[in-house]
PDB file of C-alpha atoms and ligand atoms in Angstrom:
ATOM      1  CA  UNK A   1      97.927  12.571 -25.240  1.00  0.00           C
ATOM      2  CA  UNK A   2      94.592  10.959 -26.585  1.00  0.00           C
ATOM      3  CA  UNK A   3      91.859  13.699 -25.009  1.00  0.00           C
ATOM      4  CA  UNK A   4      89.490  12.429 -21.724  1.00  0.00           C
ATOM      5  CA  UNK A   5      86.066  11.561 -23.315  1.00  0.00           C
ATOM      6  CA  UNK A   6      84.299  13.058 -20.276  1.00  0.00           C
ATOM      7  CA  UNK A   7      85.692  16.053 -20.375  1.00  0.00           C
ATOM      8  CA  UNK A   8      85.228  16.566 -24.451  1.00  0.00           C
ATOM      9  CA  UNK A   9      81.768  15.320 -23.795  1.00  0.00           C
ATOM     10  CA  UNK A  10      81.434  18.128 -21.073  1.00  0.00           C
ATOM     11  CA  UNK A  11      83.004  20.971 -23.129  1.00  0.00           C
ATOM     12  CA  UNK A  12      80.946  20.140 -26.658  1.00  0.00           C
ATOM     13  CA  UNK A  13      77.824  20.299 -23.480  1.00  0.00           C
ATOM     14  CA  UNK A  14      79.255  23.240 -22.966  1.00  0.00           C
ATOM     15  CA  UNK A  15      79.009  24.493 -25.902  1.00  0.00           C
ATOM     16  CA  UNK A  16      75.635  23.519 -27.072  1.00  0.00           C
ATOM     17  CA  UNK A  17      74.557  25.481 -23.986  1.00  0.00           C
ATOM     18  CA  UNK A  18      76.340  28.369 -25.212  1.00  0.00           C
ATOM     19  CA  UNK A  19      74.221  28.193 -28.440  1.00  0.00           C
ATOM     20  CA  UNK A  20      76.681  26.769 -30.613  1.00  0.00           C
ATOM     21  CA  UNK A  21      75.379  24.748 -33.190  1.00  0.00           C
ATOM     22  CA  UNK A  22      78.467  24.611 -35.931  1.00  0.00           C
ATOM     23  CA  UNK A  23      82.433  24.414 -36.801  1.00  0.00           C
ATOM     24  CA  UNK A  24      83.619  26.427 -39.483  1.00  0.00           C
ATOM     25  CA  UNK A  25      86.703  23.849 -40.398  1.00  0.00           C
ATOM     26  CA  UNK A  26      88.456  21.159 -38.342  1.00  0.00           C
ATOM     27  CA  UNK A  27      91.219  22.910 -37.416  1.00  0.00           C
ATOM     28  CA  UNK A  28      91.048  25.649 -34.882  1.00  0.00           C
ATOM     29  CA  UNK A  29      92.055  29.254 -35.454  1.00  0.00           C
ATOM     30  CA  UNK A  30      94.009  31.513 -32.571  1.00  0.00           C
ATOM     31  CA  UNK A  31      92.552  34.778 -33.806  1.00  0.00           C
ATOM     32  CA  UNK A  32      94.197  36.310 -30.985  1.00  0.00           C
ATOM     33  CA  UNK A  33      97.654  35.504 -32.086  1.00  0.00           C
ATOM     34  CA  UNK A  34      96.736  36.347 -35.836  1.00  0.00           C
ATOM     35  CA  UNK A  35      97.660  39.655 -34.473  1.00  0.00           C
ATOM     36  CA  UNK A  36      94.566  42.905 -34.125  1.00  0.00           C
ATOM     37  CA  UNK A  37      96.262  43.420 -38.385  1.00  0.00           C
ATOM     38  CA  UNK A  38      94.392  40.207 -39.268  1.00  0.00           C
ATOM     39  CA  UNK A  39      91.076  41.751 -37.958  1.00  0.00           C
ATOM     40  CA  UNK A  40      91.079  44.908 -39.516  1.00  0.00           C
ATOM     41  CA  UNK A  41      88.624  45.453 -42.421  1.00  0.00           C
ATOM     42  CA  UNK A  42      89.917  46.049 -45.657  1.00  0.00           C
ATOM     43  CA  UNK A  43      89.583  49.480 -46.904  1.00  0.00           C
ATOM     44  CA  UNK A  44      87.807  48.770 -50.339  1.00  0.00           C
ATOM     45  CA  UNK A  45      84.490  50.419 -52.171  1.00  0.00           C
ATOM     46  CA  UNK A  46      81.511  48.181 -52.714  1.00  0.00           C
ATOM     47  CA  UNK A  47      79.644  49.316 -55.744  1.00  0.00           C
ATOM     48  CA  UNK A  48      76.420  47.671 -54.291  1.00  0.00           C
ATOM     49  CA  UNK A  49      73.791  49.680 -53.129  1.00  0.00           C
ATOM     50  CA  UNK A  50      73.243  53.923 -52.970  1.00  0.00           C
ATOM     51  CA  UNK A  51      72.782  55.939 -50.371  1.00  0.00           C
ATOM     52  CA  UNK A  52      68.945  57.145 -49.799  1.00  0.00           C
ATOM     53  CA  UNK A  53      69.846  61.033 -48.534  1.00  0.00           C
ATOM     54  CA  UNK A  54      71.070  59.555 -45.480  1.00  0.00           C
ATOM     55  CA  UNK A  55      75.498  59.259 -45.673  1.00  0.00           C
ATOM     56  CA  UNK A  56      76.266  56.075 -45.727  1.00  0.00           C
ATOM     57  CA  UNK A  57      78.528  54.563 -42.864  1.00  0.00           C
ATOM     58  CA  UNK A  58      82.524  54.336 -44.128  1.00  0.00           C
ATOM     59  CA  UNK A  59      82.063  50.771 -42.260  1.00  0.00           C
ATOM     60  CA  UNK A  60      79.290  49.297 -44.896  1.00  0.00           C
ATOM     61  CA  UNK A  61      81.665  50.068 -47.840  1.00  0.00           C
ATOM     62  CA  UNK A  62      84.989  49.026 -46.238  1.00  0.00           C
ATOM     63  CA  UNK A  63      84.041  45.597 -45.176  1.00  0.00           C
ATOM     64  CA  UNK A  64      82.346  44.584 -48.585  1.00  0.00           C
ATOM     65  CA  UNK A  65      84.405  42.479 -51.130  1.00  0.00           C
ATOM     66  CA  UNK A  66      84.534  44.140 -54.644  1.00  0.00           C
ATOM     67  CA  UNK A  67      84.904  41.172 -56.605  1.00  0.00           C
ATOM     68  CA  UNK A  68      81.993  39.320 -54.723  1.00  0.00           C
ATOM     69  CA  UNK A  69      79.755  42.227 -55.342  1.00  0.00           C
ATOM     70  CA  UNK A  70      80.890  42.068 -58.810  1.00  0.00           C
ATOM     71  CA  UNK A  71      80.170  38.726 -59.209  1.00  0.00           C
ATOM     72  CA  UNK A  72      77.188  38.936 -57.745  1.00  0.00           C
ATOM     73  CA  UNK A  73      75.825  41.575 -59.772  1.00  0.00           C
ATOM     74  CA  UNK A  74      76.648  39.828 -63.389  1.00  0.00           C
ATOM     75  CA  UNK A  75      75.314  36.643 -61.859  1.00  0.00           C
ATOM     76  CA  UNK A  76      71.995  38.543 -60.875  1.00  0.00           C
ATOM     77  CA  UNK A  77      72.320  40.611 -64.442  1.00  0.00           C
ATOM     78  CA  UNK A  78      72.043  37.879 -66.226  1.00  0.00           C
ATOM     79  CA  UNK A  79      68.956  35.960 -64.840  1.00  0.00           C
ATOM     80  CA  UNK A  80      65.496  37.043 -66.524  1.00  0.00           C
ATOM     81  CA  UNK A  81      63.156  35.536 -64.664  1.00  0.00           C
ATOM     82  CA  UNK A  82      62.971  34.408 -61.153  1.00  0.00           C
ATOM     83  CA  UNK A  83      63.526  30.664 -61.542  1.00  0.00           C
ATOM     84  CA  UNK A  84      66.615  32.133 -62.942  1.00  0.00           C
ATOM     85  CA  UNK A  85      67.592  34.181 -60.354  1.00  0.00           C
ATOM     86  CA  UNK A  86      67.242  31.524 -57.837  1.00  0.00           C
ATOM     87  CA  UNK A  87      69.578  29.195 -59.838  1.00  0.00           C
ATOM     88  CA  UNK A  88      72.077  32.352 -60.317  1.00  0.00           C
ATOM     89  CA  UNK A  89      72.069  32.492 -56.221  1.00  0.00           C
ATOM     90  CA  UNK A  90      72.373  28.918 -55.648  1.00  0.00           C
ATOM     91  CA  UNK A  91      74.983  28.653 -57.943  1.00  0.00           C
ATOM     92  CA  UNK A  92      76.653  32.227 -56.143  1.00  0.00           C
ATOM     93  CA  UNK A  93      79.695  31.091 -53.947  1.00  0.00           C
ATOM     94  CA  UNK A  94      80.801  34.570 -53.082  1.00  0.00           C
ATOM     95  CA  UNK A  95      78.801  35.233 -50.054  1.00  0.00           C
ATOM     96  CA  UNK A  96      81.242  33.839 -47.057  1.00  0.00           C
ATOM     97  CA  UNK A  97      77.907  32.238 -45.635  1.00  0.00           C
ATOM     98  CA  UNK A  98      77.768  29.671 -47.946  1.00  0.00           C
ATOM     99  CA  UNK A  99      81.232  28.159 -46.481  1.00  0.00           C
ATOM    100  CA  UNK A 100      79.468  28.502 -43.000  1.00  0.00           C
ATOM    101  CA  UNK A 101      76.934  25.252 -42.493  1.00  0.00           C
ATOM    102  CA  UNK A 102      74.158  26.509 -44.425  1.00  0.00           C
ATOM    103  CA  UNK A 103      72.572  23.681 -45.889  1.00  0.00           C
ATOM    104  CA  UNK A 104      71.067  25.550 -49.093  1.00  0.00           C
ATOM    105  CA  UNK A 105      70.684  28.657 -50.587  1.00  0.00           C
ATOM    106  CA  UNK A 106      67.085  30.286 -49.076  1.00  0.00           C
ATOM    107  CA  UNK A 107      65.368  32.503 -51.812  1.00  0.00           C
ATOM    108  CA  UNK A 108      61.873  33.265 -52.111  1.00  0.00           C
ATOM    109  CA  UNK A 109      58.855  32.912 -51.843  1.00  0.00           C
ATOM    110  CA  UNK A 110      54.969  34.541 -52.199  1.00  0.00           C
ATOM    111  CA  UNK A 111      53.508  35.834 -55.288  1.00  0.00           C
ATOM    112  CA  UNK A 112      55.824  36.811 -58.168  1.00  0.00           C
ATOM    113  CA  UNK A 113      53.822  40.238 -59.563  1.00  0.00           C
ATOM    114  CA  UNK A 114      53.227  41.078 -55.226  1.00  0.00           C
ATOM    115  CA  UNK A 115      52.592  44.558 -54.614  1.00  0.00           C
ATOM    116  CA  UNK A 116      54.994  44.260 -51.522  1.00  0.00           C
ATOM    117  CA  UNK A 117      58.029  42.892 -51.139  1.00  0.00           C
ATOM    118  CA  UNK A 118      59.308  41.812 -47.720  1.00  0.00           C
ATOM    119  CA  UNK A 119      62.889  41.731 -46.752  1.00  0.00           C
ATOM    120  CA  UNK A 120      63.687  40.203 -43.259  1.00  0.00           C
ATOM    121  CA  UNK A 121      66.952  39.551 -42.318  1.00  0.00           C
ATOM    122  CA  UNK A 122      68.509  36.098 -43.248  1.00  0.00           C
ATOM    123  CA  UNK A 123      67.244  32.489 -43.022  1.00  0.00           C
ATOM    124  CA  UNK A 124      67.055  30.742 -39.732  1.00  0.00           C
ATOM    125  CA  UNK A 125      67.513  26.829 -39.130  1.00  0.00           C
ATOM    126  CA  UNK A 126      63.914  26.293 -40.345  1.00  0.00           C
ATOM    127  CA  UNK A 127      64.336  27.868 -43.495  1.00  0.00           C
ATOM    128  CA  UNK A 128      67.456  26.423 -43.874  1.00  0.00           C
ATOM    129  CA  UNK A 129      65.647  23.231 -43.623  1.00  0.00           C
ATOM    130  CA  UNK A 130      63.257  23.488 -45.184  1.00  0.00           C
ATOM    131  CA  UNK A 131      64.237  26.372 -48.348  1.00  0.00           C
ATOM    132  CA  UNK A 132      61.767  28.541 -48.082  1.00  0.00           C
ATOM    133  CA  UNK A 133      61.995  32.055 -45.802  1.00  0.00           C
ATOM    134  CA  UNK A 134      60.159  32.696 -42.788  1.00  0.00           C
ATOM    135  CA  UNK A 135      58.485  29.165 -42.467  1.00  0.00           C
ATOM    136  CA  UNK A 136      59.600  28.950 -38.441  1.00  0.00           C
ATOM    137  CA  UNK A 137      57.824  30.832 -35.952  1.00  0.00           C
ATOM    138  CA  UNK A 138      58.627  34.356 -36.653  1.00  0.00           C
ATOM    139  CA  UNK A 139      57.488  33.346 -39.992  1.00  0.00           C
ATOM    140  CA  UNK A 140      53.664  31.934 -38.930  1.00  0.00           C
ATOM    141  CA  UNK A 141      53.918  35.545 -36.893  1.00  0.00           C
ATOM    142  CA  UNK A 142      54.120  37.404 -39.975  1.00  0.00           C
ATOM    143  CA  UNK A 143      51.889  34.862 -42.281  1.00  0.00           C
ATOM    144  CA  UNK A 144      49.144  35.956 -39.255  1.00  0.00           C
ATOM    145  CA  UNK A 145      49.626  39.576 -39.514  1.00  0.00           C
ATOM    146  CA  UNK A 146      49.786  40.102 -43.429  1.00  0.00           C
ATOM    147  CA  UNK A 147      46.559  37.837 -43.239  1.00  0.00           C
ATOM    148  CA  UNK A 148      45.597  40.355 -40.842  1.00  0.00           C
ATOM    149  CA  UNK A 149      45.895  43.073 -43.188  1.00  0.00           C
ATOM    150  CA  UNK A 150      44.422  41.523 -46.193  1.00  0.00           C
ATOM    151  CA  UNK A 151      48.201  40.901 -47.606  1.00  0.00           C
ATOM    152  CA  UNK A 152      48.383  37.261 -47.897  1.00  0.00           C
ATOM    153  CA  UNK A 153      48.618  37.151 -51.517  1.00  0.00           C
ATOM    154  CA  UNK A 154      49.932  40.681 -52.496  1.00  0.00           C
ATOM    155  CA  UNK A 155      53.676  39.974 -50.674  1.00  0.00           C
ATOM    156  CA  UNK A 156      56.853  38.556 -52.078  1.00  0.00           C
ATOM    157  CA  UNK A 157      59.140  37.479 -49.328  1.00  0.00           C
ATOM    158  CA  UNK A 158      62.409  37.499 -49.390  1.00  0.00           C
ATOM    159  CA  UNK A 159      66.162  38.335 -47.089  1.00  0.00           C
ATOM    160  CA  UNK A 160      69.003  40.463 -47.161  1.00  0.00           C
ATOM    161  CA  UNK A 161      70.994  36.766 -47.449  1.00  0.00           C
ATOM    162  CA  UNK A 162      70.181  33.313 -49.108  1.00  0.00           C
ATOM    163  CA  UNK A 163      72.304  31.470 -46.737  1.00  0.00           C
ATOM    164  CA  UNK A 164      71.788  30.900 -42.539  1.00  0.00           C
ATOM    165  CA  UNK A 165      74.508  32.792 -40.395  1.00  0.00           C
ATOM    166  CA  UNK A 166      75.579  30.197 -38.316  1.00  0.00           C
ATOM    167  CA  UNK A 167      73.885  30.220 -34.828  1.00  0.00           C
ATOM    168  CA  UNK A 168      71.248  32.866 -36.146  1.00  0.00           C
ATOM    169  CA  UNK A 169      73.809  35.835 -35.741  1.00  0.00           C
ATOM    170  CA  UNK A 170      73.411  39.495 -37.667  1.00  0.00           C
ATOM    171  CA  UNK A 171      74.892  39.019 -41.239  1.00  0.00           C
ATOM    172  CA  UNK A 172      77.779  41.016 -41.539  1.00  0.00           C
ATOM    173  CA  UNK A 173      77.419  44.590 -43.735  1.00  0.00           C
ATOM    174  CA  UNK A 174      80.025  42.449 -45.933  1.00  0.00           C
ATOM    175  CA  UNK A 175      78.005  39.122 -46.688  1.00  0.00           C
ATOM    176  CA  UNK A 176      74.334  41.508 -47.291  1.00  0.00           C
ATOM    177  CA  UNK A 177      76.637  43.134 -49.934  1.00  0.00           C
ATOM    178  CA  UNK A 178      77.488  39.970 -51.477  1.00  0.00           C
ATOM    179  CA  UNK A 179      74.201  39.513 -51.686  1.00  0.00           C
ATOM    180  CA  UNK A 180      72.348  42.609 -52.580  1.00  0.00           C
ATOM    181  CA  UNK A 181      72.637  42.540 -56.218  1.00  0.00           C
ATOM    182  CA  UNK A 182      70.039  39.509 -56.217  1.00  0.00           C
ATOM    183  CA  UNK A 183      68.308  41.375 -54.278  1.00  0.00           C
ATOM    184  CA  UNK A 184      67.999  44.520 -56.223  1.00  0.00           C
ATOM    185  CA  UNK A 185      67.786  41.793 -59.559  1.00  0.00           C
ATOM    186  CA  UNK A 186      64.304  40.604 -57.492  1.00  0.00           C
ATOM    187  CA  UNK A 187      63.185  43.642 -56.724  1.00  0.00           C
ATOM    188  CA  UNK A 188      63.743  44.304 -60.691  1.00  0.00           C
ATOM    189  CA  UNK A 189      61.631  41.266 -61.408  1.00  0.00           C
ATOM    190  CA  UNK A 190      58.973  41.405 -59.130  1.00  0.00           C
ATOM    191  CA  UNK A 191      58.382  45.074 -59.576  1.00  0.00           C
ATOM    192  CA  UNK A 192      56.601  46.045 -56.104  1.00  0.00           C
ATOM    193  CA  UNK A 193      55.325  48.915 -55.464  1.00  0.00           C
ATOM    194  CA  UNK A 194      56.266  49.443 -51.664  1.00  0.00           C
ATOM    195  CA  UNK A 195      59.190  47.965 -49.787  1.00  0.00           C
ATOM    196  CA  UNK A 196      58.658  45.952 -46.076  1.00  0.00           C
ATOM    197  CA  UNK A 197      62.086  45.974 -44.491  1.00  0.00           C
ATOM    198  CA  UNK A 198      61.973  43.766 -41.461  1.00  0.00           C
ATOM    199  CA  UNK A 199      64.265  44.311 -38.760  1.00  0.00           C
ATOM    200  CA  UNK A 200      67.175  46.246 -37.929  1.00  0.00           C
ATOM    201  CA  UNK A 201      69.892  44.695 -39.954  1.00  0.00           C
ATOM    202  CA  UNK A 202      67.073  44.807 -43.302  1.00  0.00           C
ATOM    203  CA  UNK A 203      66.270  48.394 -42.576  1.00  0.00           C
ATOM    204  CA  UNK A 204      70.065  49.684 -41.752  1.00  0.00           C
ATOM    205  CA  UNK A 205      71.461  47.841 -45.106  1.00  0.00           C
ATOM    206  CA  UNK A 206      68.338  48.332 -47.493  1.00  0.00           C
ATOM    207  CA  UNK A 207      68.510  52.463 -46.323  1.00  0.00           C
ATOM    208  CA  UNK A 208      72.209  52.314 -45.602  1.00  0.00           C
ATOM    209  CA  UNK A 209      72.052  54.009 -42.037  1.00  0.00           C
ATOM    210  CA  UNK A 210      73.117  53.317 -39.039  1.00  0.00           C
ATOM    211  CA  UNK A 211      70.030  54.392 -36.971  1.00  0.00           C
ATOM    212  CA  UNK A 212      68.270  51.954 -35.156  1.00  0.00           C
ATOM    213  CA  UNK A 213      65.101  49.767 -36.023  1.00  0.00           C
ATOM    214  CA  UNK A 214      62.911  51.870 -32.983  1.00  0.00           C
ATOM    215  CA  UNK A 215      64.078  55.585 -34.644  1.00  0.00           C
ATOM    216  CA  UNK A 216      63.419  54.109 -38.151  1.00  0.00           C
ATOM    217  CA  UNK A 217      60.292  51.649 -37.802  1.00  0.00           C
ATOM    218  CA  UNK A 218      56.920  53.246 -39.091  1.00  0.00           C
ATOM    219  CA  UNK A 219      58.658  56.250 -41.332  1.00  0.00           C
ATOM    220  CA  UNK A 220      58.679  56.478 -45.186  1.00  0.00           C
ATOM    221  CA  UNK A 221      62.310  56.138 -47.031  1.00  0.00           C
ATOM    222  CA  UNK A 222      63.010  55.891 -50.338  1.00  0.00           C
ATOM    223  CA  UNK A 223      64.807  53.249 -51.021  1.00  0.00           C
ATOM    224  CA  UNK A 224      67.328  53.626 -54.445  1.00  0.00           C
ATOM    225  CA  UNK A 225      68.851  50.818 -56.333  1.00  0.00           C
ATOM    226  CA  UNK A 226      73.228  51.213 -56.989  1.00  0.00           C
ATOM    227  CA  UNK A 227      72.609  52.556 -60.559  1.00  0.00           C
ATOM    228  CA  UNK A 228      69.697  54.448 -59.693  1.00  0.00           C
ATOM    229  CA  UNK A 229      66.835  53.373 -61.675  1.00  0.00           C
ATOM    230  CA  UNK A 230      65.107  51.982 -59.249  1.00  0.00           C
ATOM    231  CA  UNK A 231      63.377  53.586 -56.742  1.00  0.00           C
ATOM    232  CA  UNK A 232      60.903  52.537 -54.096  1.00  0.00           C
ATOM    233  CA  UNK A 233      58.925  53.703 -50.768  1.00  0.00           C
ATOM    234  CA  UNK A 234      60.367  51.494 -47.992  1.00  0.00           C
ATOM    235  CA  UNK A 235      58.980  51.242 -44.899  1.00  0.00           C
ATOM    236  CA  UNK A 236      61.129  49.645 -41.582  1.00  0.00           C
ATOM    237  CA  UNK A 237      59.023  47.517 -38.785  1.00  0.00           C
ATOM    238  CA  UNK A 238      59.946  45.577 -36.063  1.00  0.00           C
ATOM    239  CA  UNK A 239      61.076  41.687 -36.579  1.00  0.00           C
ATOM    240  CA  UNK A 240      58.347  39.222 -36.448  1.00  0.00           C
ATOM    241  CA  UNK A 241      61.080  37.335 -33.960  1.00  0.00           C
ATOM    242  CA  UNK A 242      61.757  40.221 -31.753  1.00  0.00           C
ATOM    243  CA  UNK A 243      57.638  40.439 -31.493  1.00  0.00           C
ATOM    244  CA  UNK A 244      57.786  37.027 -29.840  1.00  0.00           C
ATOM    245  CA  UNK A 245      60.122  38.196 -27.561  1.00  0.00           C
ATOM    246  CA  UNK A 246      58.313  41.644 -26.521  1.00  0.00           C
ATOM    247  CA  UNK A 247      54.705  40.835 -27.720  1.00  0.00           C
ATOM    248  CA  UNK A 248      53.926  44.302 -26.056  1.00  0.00           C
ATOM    249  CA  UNK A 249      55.523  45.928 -29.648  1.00  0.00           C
ATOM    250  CA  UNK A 250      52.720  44.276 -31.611  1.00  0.00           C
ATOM    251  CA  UNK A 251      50.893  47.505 -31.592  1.00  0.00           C
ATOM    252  CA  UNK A 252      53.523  49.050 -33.414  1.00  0.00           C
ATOM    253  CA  UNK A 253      53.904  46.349 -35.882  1.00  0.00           C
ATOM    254  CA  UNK A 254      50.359  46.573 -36.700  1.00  0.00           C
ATOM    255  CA  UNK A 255      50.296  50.262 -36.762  1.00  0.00           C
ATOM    256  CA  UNK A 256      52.906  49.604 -39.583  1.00  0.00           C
ATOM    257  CA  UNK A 257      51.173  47.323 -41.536  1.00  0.00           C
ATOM    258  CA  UNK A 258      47.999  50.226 -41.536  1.00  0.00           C
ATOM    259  CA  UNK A 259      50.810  52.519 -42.594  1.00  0.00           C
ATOM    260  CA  UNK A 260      51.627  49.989 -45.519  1.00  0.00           C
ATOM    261  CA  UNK A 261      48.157  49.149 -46.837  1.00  0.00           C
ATOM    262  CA  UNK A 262      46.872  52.567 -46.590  1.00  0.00           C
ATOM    263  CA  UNK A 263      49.468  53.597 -48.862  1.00  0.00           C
ATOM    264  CA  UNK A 264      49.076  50.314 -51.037  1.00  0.00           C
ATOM    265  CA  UNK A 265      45.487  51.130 -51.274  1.00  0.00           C
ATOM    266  CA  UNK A 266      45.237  55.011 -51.635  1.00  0.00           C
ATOM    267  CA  UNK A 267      43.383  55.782 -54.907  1.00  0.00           C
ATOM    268  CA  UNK A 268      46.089  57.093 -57.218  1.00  0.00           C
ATOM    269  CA  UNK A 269      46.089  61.153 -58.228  1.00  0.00           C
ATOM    270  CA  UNK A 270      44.397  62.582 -60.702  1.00  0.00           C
ATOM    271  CA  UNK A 271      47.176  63.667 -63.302  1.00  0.00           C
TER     272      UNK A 271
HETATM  273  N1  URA B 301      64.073  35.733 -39.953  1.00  0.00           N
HETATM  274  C1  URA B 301      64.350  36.392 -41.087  1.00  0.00           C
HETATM  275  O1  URA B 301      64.769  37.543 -41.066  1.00  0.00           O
HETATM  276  N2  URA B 301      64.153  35.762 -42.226  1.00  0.00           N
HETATM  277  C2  URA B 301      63.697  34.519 -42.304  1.00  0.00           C
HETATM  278  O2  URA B 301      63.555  34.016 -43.406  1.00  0.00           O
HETATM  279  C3  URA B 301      63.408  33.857 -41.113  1.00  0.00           C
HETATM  280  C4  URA B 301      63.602  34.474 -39.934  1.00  0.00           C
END
């Protein structure tokens, strides 16, 4: 029976309202009937990223695809420079986000030698416009406050994922693996000195913890690549976005940033 207009017209209303802004296929999927199996994570290792003292949570590692990560990693291995690596991600299709409306893989950008490297979360729908991160309003937020702190030209700014989760959602501990041998391939390249992780879902994955972005935000970590040759002071604060929701938690995002260039800026030791 051909469907009533109205009402199709009233339930895709519906679901705009709801915050809905894309189909993964054509076809509909009963997850329900797929059976509580089909839902289950599947219990496999991801060679990723190492733990940072902290033990990591068993759910990180289950939920991450080895041969994504493995792809990912030889993909990210081979690119030498930066132009490189962006190809090598735009060409990546083992992140599940790609197959989700993104409309192009969302990099990079700020100064390629930067003292600091930024890592928010993932892009939203203005990045994913326009291919750049944090270009929306969270992203003027944080342009304001690294001008603030004299940082404009020292950061390189990059996200735990190149493509938009549809409808802004967390990305899953399972597409930031997919992803995080770029990352750790940029942070290779760029060769910062300190580590911004902004948010909750940058700070749990970059630290591998499970403790939330108010326990963590304003402490020193050190954050360790998989094979352990890397390793950096990272330092958690709160989400540009969430500070547009609670502007009373700019004081603690600024006390951060102190935190940051006081370290950045501290005279080195006499050896
Ligand atoms: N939020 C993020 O975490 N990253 C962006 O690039 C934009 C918004």
């Amino acid at each position: 029976m051909p469907a009533d207009p109205r009402a199709v017209e009233s339930l895709l209303a519906f679901w705009v309202e709801a915050g809905v802004d894309v189909a993964y296929a054509d076809a509909p999927v009963d997850r329900m009937a797929l059976g509580l199996e089909a839902l289950k994570p599947k219990p496999v290792a991801a060679p990723g990223l190492a733990p940072t003292g902290a033990a990591r949570p068993a759910l990180v590692r289950e939920l991450a695809d080895p041969g994504a990560v493995a792809a990912a990693h030889d993909a990210a291995a081979g690119a030498e420079d930066l132009t490189q690596l962006a190809a090598a991600i735009a060409a990546f299709d083992g992140c599940e986000l790609k197959r989700q409306g993104a409309r192009q893989a969302v990099f990079a950008r700020g100064a390629p030698d930067a003292p600091v490297m930024v890592i928010g979360e993932g892009p939203g729908a203005d990045e994913d416009v326009q291919g750049a991160p944090f270009v929306g309003r969270a992203g003027k937020l944080l342009d304001k406050m690294l001008a603030a702190a004299g940082l404009t030209d020292r950061v390189f700014i990059t996200n735990t994922v190149f493509w938009r989760p549809p409808g802004n959602r967390t990305p899953t501990p399972a597409e930031q693996a997919a992803c995080a041998p770029f990352v750790e391939r940029a942070i290779a390249l760029v060769r910062p000195r300190l580590l911004l992780l902004a948010g909750g879902a940058s700070a749990k994955h970059m630290l591998q913890t499970s403790d939330g972005i108010l326990a963590l935000r304003g402490r020193w970590f050190e954050w360790r690549s998989a094979d352990g040759g890397l390793e950096l002071p990272a330092l958690p604060t709160l989400h540009p976005a969430f500070l547009l929701r609670q502007p009373a938690a700019k004081k603690k995002a600024w006390e951060d940033l102190l935190k940051l260039t006081e370290r950045l800026d501290r005279p080195p030791r006499p050896t």
